[in-house]
PDB file of C-alpha atoms in Angstrom:
ATOM      1  CA  UNK A 232      81.577 156.665  80.916  1.00  0.00           C
ATOM      2  CA  UNK A 233      82.317 158.885  83.930  1.00  0.00           C
ATOM      3  CA  UNK A 234      85.017 157.639  86.275  1.00  0.00           C
ATOM      4  CA  UNK A 235      86.814 158.512  89.479  1.00  0.00           C
ATOM      5  CA  UNK A 236      90.327 159.821  88.913  1.00  0.00           C
ATOM      6  CA  UNK A 237      93.234 160.042  91.341  1.00  0.00           C
ATOM      7  CA  UNK A 238      96.548 161.870  91.294  1.00  0.00           C
ATOM      8  CA  UNK A 239      99.368 161.180  91.534  1.00  0.00           C
ATOM      9  CA  UNK A 240      99.483 157.523  90.554  1.00  0.00           C
ATOM     10  CA  UNK A 241     102.639 157.053  92.623  1.00  0.00           C
ATOM     11  CA  UNK A 242     104.045 159.261  95.374  1.00  0.00           C
ATOM     12  CA  UNK A 243     107.366 158.763  97.110  1.00  0.00           C
ATOM     13  CA  UNK A 244     108.031 160.746 100.272  1.00  0.00           C
ATOM     14  CA  UNK A 245     110.367 160.881 103.229  1.00  0.00           C
ATOM     15  CA  UNK A 246     109.174 159.856 106.673  1.00  0.00           C
ATOM     16  CA  UNK A 247     107.788 162.833 108.558  1.00  0.00           C
ATOM     17  CA  UNK A 248     106.730 164.726 105.447  1.00  0.00           C
ATOM     18  CA  UNK A 249     103.162 165.760 104.677  1.00  0.00           C
ATOM     19  CA  UNK A 250     101.428 164.333 101.628  1.00  0.00           C
ATOM     20  CA  UNK A 251      98.167 165.193  99.933  1.00  0.00           C
ATOM     21  CA  UNK A 252      96.452 162.620  97.771  1.00  0.00           C
ATOM     22  CA  UNK A 253      93.905 163.963  95.343  1.00  0.00           C
ATOM     23  CA  UNK A 254      90.727 162.526  93.925  1.00  0.00           C
ATOM     24  CA  UNK A 255      88.111 163.781  91.510  1.00  0.00           C
ATOM     25  CA  UNK A 256      84.887 161.874  92.165  1.00  0.00           C
ATOM     26  CA  UNK A 257      82.157 161.357  89.582  1.00  0.00           C
ATOM     27  CA  UNK A 258      80.422 164.699  89.176  1.00  0.00           C
ATOM     28  CA  UNK A 259      76.898 163.942  90.406  1.00  0.00           C
ATOM     29  CA  UNK A 260      78.021 161.791  93.316  1.00  0.00           C
ATOM     30  CA  UNK A 261      77.557 163.021  96.868  1.00  0.00           C
ATOM     31  CA  UNK A 262      79.258 160.434  99.080  1.00  0.00           C
ATOM     32  CA  UNK A 263      83.026 160.089  99.079  1.00  0.00           C
ATOM     33  CA  UNK A 264      85.363 157.538 100.592  1.00  0.00           C
ATOM     34  CA  UNK A 265      89.016 156.762 101.152  1.00  0.00           C
ATOM     35  CA  UNK A 266      90.367 153.242 101.518  1.00  0.00           C
ATOM     36  CA  UNK A 267      93.848 151.885 102.132  1.00  0.00           C
ATOM     37  CA  UNK A 268      95.484 148.662 101.017  1.00  0.00           C
ATOM     38  CA  UNK A 269      98.826 147.666 102.476  1.00  0.00           C
ATOM     39  CA  UNK A 270     100.765 145.519 100.025  1.00  0.00           C
ATOM     40  CA  UNK A 271      99.464 141.958  99.979  1.00  0.00           C
ATOM     41  CA  UNK A 272      96.574 142.678 102.318  1.00  0.00           C
ATOM     42  CA  UNK A 273      92.894 143.418 101.904  1.00  0.00           C
ATOM     43  CA  UNK A 274      91.377 146.814 101.275  1.00  0.00           C
ATOM     44  CA  UNK A 275      90.470 148.670 104.488  1.00  0.00           C
ATOM     45  CA  UNK A 276      87.968 151.476 104.969  1.00  0.00           C
ATOM     46  CA  UNK A 277      89.422 154.758 106.215  1.00  0.00           C
ATOM     47  CA  UNK A 278      86.755 157.439 106.080  1.00  0.00           C
ATOM     48  CA  UNK A 279      83.473 158.485 104.488  1.00  0.00           C
ATOM     49  CA  UNK A 280      82.481 162.071 103.730  1.00  0.00           C
ATOM     50  CA  UNK A 281      79.115 163.626 102.985  1.00  0.00           C
ATOM     51  CA  UNK A 282      77.760 167.145 103.007  1.00  0.00           C
ATOM     52  CA  UNK A 283      81.188 168.575 103.780  1.00  0.00           C
ATOM     53  CA  UNK A 284      81.788 166.554 106.867  1.00  0.00           C
ATOM     54  CA  UNK A 285      83.084 163.172 107.937  1.00  0.00           C
ATOM     55  CA  UNK A 286      80.196 160.729 108.367  1.00  0.00           C
ATOM     56  CA  UNK A 287      82.223 157.762 109.544  1.00  0.00           C
ATOM     57  CA  UNK A 288      85.851 156.880 110.144  1.00  0.00           C
ATOM     58  CA  UNK A 289      87.787 153.783 111.093  1.00  0.00           C
ATOM     59  CA  UNK A 290      90.341 153.309 113.855  1.00  0.00           C
ATOM     60  CA  UNK A 291      93.074 153.704 111.252  1.00  0.00           C
ATOM     61  CA  UNK A 292      91.954 157.275 110.545  1.00  0.00           C
ATOM     62  CA  UNK A 293      93.711 158.953 113.454  1.00  0.00           C
ATOM     63  CA  UNK A 294      94.712 162.580 114.003  1.00  0.00           C
ATOM     64  CA  UNK A 295      97.417 162.503 111.379  1.00  0.00           C
ATOM     65  CA  UNK A 296      94.797 162.036 108.654  1.00  0.00           C
ATOM     66  CA  UNK A 297      92.372 164.632 107.378  1.00  0.00           C
ATOM     67  CA  UNK A 298      90.031 164.945 104.416  1.00  0.00           C
ATOM     68  CA  UNK A 299      88.745 167.957 102.593  1.00  0.00           C
ATOM     69  CA  UNK A 300      86.601 168.925  99.657  1.00  0.00           C
ATOM     70  CA  UNK A 301      88.267 172.238  98.832  1.00  0.00           C
ATOM     71  CA  UNK A 302      86.101 172.988  95.796  1.00  0.00           C
ATOM     72  CA  UNK A 303      83.244 171.463  93.857  1.00  0.00           C
ATOM     73  CA  UNK A 304      85.290 168.742  92.263  1.00  0.00           C
ATOM     74  CA  UNK A 305      88.313 167.646  94.322  1.00  0.00           C
ATOM     75  CA  UNK A 306      88.375 165.412  97.383  1.00  0.00           C
ATOM     76  CA  UNK A 307      91.693 165.164  99.206  1.00  0.00           C
ATOM     77  CA  UNK A 308      93.331 162.987 101.830  1.00  0.00           C
ATOM     78  CA  UNK A 309      96.140 164.590 103.814  1.00  0.00           C
ATOM     79  CA  UNK A 310      98.627 162.694 105.910  1.00  0.00           C
ATOM     80  CA  UNK A 311     100.345 165.191 108.183  1.00  0.00           C
ATOM     81  CA  UNK A 312     103.524 163.401 109.164  1.00  0.00           C
ATOM     82  CA  UNK A 313     104.025 160.207 107.229  1.00  0.00           C
ATOM     83  CA  UNK A 314     105.333 157.018 108.826  1.00  0.00           C
ATOM     84  CA  UNK A 315     106.863 153.982 107.175  1.00  0.00           C
ATOM     85  CA  UNK A 316     103.681 152.027 107.863  1.00  0.00           C
ATOM     86  CA  UNK A 317     101.641 154.518 105.821  1.00  0.00           C
ATOM     87  CA  UNK A 318     103.133 152.978 102.697  1.00  0.00           C
ATOM     88  CA  UNK A 319     100.143 151.537 100.884  1.00  0.00           C
ATOM     89  CA  UNK A 320      97.784 151.924  97.971  1.00  0.00           C
ATOM     90  CA  UNK A 321      95.112 154.545  98.673  1.00  0.00           C
ATOM     91  CA  UNK A 322      91.807 154.313  96.855  1.00  0.00           C
ATOM     92  CA  UNK A 323      89.156 156.976  96.556  1.00  0.00           C
ATOM     93  CA  UNK A 324      85.533 156.026  95.851  1.00  0.00           C
ATOM     94  CA  UNK A 325      82.283 157.859  95.314  1.00  0.00           C
ATOM     95  CA  UNK A 326      78.596 157.061  94.980  1.00  0.00           C
ATOM     96  CA  UNK A 327      75.244 158.665  94.431  1.00  0.00           C
ATOM     97  CA  UNK A 328      72.605 159.150  97.097  1.00  0.00           C
ATOM     98  CA  UNK A 329      70.647 156.270  98.523  1.00  0.00           C
ATOM     99  CA  UNK A 330      71.806 153.755 101.073  1.00  0.00           C
ATOM    100  CA  UNK A 331      73.006 150.906  98.941  1.00  0.00           C
ATOM    101  CA  UNK A 332      74.186 152.384  95.688  1.00  0.00           C
ATOM    102  CA  UNK A 333      77.306 151.060  94.077  1.00  0.00           C
ATOM    103  CA  UNK A 334      80.625 152.658  94.984  1.00  0.00           C
ATOM    104  CA  UNK A 335      82.920 153.512  92.099  1.00  0.00           C
ATOM    105  CA  UNK A 336      86.610 153.277  92.802  1.00  0.00           C
ATOM    106  CA  UNK A 337      89.481 155.274  91.390  1.00  0.00           C
ATOM    107  CA  UNK A 338      92.685 153.651  90.118  1.00  0.00           C
ATOM    108  CA  UNK A 339      94.546 154.325  93.365  1.00  0.00           C
ATOM    109  CA  UNK A 340      97.649 156.202  94.480  1.00  0.00           C
ATOM    110  CA  UNK A 341     100.609 154.124  95.553  1.00  0.00           C
ATOM    111  CA  UNK A 342     102.314 155.895  98.473  1.00  0.00           C
ATOM    112  CA  UNK A 343     105.857 154.892  99.362  1.00  0.00           C
ATOM    113  CA  UNK A 344     107.342 156.314 102.568  1.00  0.00           C
ATOM    114  CA  UNK A 345     111.113 156.032 102.855  1.00  0.00           C
TER     115      UNK A 345
ATOM    116  CA  UNK B 107      82.094 144.238 112.779  1.00  0.00           C
ATOM    117  CA  UNK B 108      81.051 142.093 109.870  1.00  0.00           C
ATOM    118  CA  UNK B 109      83.480 139.362 108.785  1.00  0.00           C
ATOM    119  CA  UNK B 110      83.969 138.579 105.106  1.00  0.00           C
ATOM    120  CA  UNK B 111      85.885 135.447 104.195  1.00  0.00           C
ATOM    121  CA  UNK B 112      86.810 134.334 100.703  1.00  0.00           C
ATOM    122  CA  UNK B 113      87.863 130.955  99.436  1.00  0.00           C
ATOM    123  CA  UNK B 114      90.080 129.623  98.144  1.00  0.00           C
ATOM    124  CA  UNK B 115      92.825 132.094  99.108  1.00  0.00           C
ATOM    125  CA  UNK B 116      94.950 131.028  96.142  1.00  0.00           C
ATOM    126  CA  UNK B 117      94.038 129.364  92.867  1.00  0.00           C
ATOM    127  CA  UNK B 118      96.095 128.300  89.871  1.00  0.00           C
ATOM    128  CA  UNK B 119      94.236 127.461  86.666  1.00  0.00           C
ATOM    129  CA  UNK B 120      95.208 126.246  83.264  1.00  0.00           C
ATOM    130  CA  UNK B 121      94.009 128.593  80.552  1.00  0.00           C
ATOM    131  CA  UNK B 122      90.544 127.534  79.415  1.00  0.00           C
ATOM    132  CA  UNK B 123      89.508 126.048  82.751  1.00  0.00           C
ATOM    133  CA  UNK B 124      86.495 127.158  84.796  1.00  0.00           C
ATOM    134  CA  UNK B 125      86.465 128.164  88.438  1.00  0.00           C
ATOM    135  CA  UNK B 126      84.183 129.227  91.270  1.00  0.00           C
ATOM    136  CA  UNK B 127      85.213 131.721  93.928  1.00  0.00           C
ATOM    137  CA  UNK B 128      83.254 132.003  97.141  1.00  0.00           C
ATOM    138  CA  UNK B 129      82.519 134.875  99.516  1.00  0.00           C
ATOM    139  CA  UNK B 130      80.942 134.241 102.926  1.00  0.00           C
ATOM    140  CA  UNK B 131      79.800 137.037 105.237  1.00  0.00           C
ATOM    141  CA  UNK B 132      78.785 136.959 108.864  1.00  0.00           C
ATOM    142  CA  UNK B 133      75.811 139.310 108.937  1.00  0.00           C
ATOM    143  CA  UNK B 134      72.982 140.520 106.745  1.00  0.00           C
ATOM    144  CA  UNK B 135      74.074 143.060 104.154  1.00  0.00           C
ATOM    145  CA  UNK B 136      72.354 145.524 101.863  1.00  0.00           C
ATOM    146  CA  UNK B 137      74.497 144.822  98.866  1.00  0.00           C
ATOM    147  CA  UNK B 138      77.610 143.148  97.583  1.00  0.00           C
ATOM    148  CA  UNK B 139      80.237 144.024  94.988  1.00  0.00           C
ATOM    149  CA  UNK B 140      82.863 141.892  93.259  1.00  0.00           C
ATOM    150  CA  UNK B 141      86.147 143.453  92.146  1.00  0.00           C
ATOM    151  CA  UNK B 142      89.135 142.320  90.152  1.00  0.00           C
ATOM    152  CA  UNK B 143      92.431 143.855  91.206  1.00  0.00           C
ATOM    153  CA  UNK B 144      94.741 143.701  88.237  1.00  0.00           C
ATOM    154  CA  UNK B 145      98.541 143.347  88.461  1.00  0.00           C
ATOM    155  CA  UNK B 146      98.852 147.158  88.413  1.00  0.00           C
ATOM    156  CA  UNK B 147      96.748 147.405  91.560  1.00  0.00           C
ATOM    157  CA  UNK B 148      93.637 148.893  90.005  1.00  0.00           C
ATOM    158  CA  UNK B 149      90.256 147.792  91.354  1.00  0.00           C
ATOM    159  CA  UNK B 150      87.896 146.958  88.527  1.00  0.00           C
ATOM    160  CA  UNK B 151      84.172 146.758  89.309  1.00  0.00           C
ATOM    161  CA  UNK B 152      82.814 143.411  88.151  1.00  0.00           C
ATOM    162  CA  UNK B 153      79.370 143.099  89.694  1.00  0.00           C
ATOM    163  CA  UNK B 154      77.037 144.923  92.015  1.00  0.00           C
ATOM    164  CA  UNK B 155      74.736 142.123  93.115  1.00  0.00           C
ATOM    165  CA  UNK B 156      72.495 142.172  96.211  1.00  0.00           C
ATOM    166  CA  UNK B 157      70.773 138.936  95.238  1.00  0.00           C
ATOM    167  CA  UNK B 158      70.148 136.667  92.307  1.00  0.00           C
ATOM    168  CA  UNK B 159      72.445 136.079  89.371  1.00  0.00           C
ATOM    169  CA  UNK B 160      74.125 138.399  86.900  1.00  0.00           C
ATOM    170  CA  UNK B 161      76.238 137.589  83.886  1.00  0.00           C
ATOM    171  CA  UNK B 162      78.820 139.605  82.000  1.00  0.00           C
ATOM    172  CA  UNK B 163      80.579 137.697  79.260  1.00  0.00           C
ATOM    173  CA  UNK B 164      82.607 134.842  80.732  1.00  0.00           C
ATOM    174  CA  UNK B 165      81.899 136.002  84.276  1.00  0.00           C
ATOM    175  CA  UNK B 166      78.788 135.520  86.318  1.00  0.00           C
ATOM    176  CA  UNK B 167      77.917 136.049  89.959  1.00  0.00           C
ATOM    177  CA  UNK B 168      75.251 134.713  92.277  1.00  0.00           C
ATOM    178  CA  UNK B 169      74.378 136.091  95.700  1.00  0.00           C
ATOM    179  CA  UNK B 170      72.178 134.215  98.160  1.00  0.00           C
ATOM    180  CA  UNK B 171      71.721 136.908 100.771  1.00  0.00           C
ATOM    181  CA  UNK B 172      69.567 134.781 103.079  1.00  0.00           C
ATOM    182  CA  UNK B 173      72.396 132.262 103.345  1.00  0.00           C
ATOM    183  CA  UNK B 174      75.101 134.940 103.459  1.00  0.00           C
ATOM    184  CA  UNK B 175      77.266 133.970 100.537  1.00  0.00           C
ATOM    185  CA  UNK B 176      78.091 134.945  97.009  1.00  0.00           C
ATOM    186  CA  UNK B 177      79.804 133.058  94.200  1.00  0.00           C
ATOM    187  CA  UNK B 178      81.817 134.335  91.271  1.00  0.00           C
ATOM    188  CA  UNK B 179      82.104 132.025  88.260  1.00  0.00           C
ATOM    189  CA  UNK B 180      84.864 132.404  85.725  1.00  0.00           C
ATOM    190  CA  UNK B 181      84.493 130.302  82.601  1.00  0.00           C
ATOM    191  CA  UNK B 182      87.097 129.626  79.930  1.00  0.00           C
ATOM    192  CA  UNK B 183      89.722 131.479  81.936  1.00  0.00           C
ATOM    193  CA  UNK B 184      92.355 133.587  80.184  1.00  0.00           C
ATOM    194  CA  UNK B 185      95.743 134.803  81.378  1.00  0.00           C
ATOM    195  CA  UNK B 186      94.294 138.310  81.620  1.00  0.00           C
ATOM    196  CA  UNK B 187      91.962 137.038  84.366  1.00  0.00           C
ATOM    197  CA  UNK B 188      94.975 136.741  86.691  1.00  0.00           C
ATOM    198  CA  UNK B 189      94.981 138.974  89.732  1.00  0.00           C
ATOM    199  CA  UNK B 190      93.164 139.170  93.044  1.00  0.00           C
ATOM    200  CA  UNK B 191      89.396 138.955  93.290  1.00  0.00           C
ATOM    201  CA  UNK B 192      87.717 140.731  96.182  1.00  0.00           C
ATOM    202  CA  UNK B 193      84.145 140.705  97.306  1.00  0.00           C
ATOM    203  CA  UNK B 194      82.972 143.658  99.352  1.00  0.00           C
ATOM    204  CA  UNK B 195      79.757 143.800 101.344  1.00  0.00           C
ATOM    205  CA  UNK B 196      77.707 146.909 101.832  1.00  0.00           C
ATOM    206  CA  UNK B 197      75.928 147.622 105.105  1.00  0.00           C
ATOM    207  CA  UNK B 198      73.615 150.590 105.243  1.00  0.00           C
ATOM    208  CA  UNK B 199      73.661 152.779 108.308  1.00  0.00           C
ATOM    209  CA  UNK B 200      71.446 155.591 109.480  1.00  0.00           C
ATOM    210  CA  UNK B 201      71.124 158.707 107.366  1.00  0.00           C
ATOM    211  CA  UNK B 202      71.829 156.956 104.094  1.00  0.00           C
ATOM    212  CA  UNK B 203      75.422 156.213 105.030  1.00  0.00           C
ATOM    213  CA  UNK B 204      76.935 152.922 104.070  1.00  0.00           C
ATOM    214  CA  UNK B 205      80.020 151.034 105.067  1.00  0.00           C
ATOM    215  CA  UNK B 206      81.899 148.712 102.758  1.00  0.00           C
ATOM    216  CA  UNK B 207      83.882 145.804 104.187  1.00  0.00           C
ATOM    217  CA  UNK B 208      86.224 143.957 101.869  1.00  0.00           C
ATOM    218  CA  UNK B 209      86.884 140.250 101.929  1.00  0.00           C
ATOM    219  CA  UNK B 210      90.236 138.577 102.277  1.00  0.00           C
ATOM    220  CA  UNK B 211      90.628 138.054  98.525  1.00  0.00           C
ATOM    221  CA  UNK B 212      91.322 135.153  96.178  1.00  0.00           C
ATOM    222  CA  UNK B 213      94.584 135.332  94.254  1.00  0.00           C
ATOM    223  CA  UNK B 214      94.095 133.777  90.836  1.00  0.00           C
ATOM    224  CA  UNK B 215      96.874 132.820  88.482  1.00  0.00           C
ATOM    225  CA  UNK B 216      95.960 131.577  85.001  1.00  0.00           C
ATOM    226  CA  UNK B 217      98.807 129.835  83.243  1.00  0.00           C
ATOM    227  CA  UNK B 218      99.014 129.273  79.484  1.00  0.00           C
TER     228      UNK B 218
END
């Protein structure tokens, strides 16, 4: 069964460094998402991406965040200058076309900022 | 924005017991998903259920969209059911876009 994959599973970085989190969505999906979950809290929407552009973003998704689909398979989240409060689990999700189709989530990347 | 509240926030069960988890939402939605977050942090899709009832093994879910709630039933619980259960509601926007809002979660611990 096709699935969303994410790499790395765990990333440790120093405050102020740039990180890139990578996702490979399911191949025939067209909508892509990033979510964040701070330890012990609920999952929060960050950004949605369709047709090579951001379709919606939350207040959390400020100028230090960016997303890209550099080729036909990868979908990346870049954090330009990490802060301690960026430590969280980051989930990628994808879905097919249509307004209410199910989103499929990847296993997550745990980001630790020291 | 839409509010999604889950109850109870914490639940401890003896292995073999049954339980019902509830998800209430504040506005009409286009769809609803239930997830299990395992101890390793992975989100496992359980159900995609806009209305009605679905069953998968020992788990079943019912959504009553007109009354803005959904229920997740766990029967004959096992220690592997431990973790956090999230509901997430789907609201469709213009142009086919959708936004998913997660609930507050129910932390379940099943003890042998």
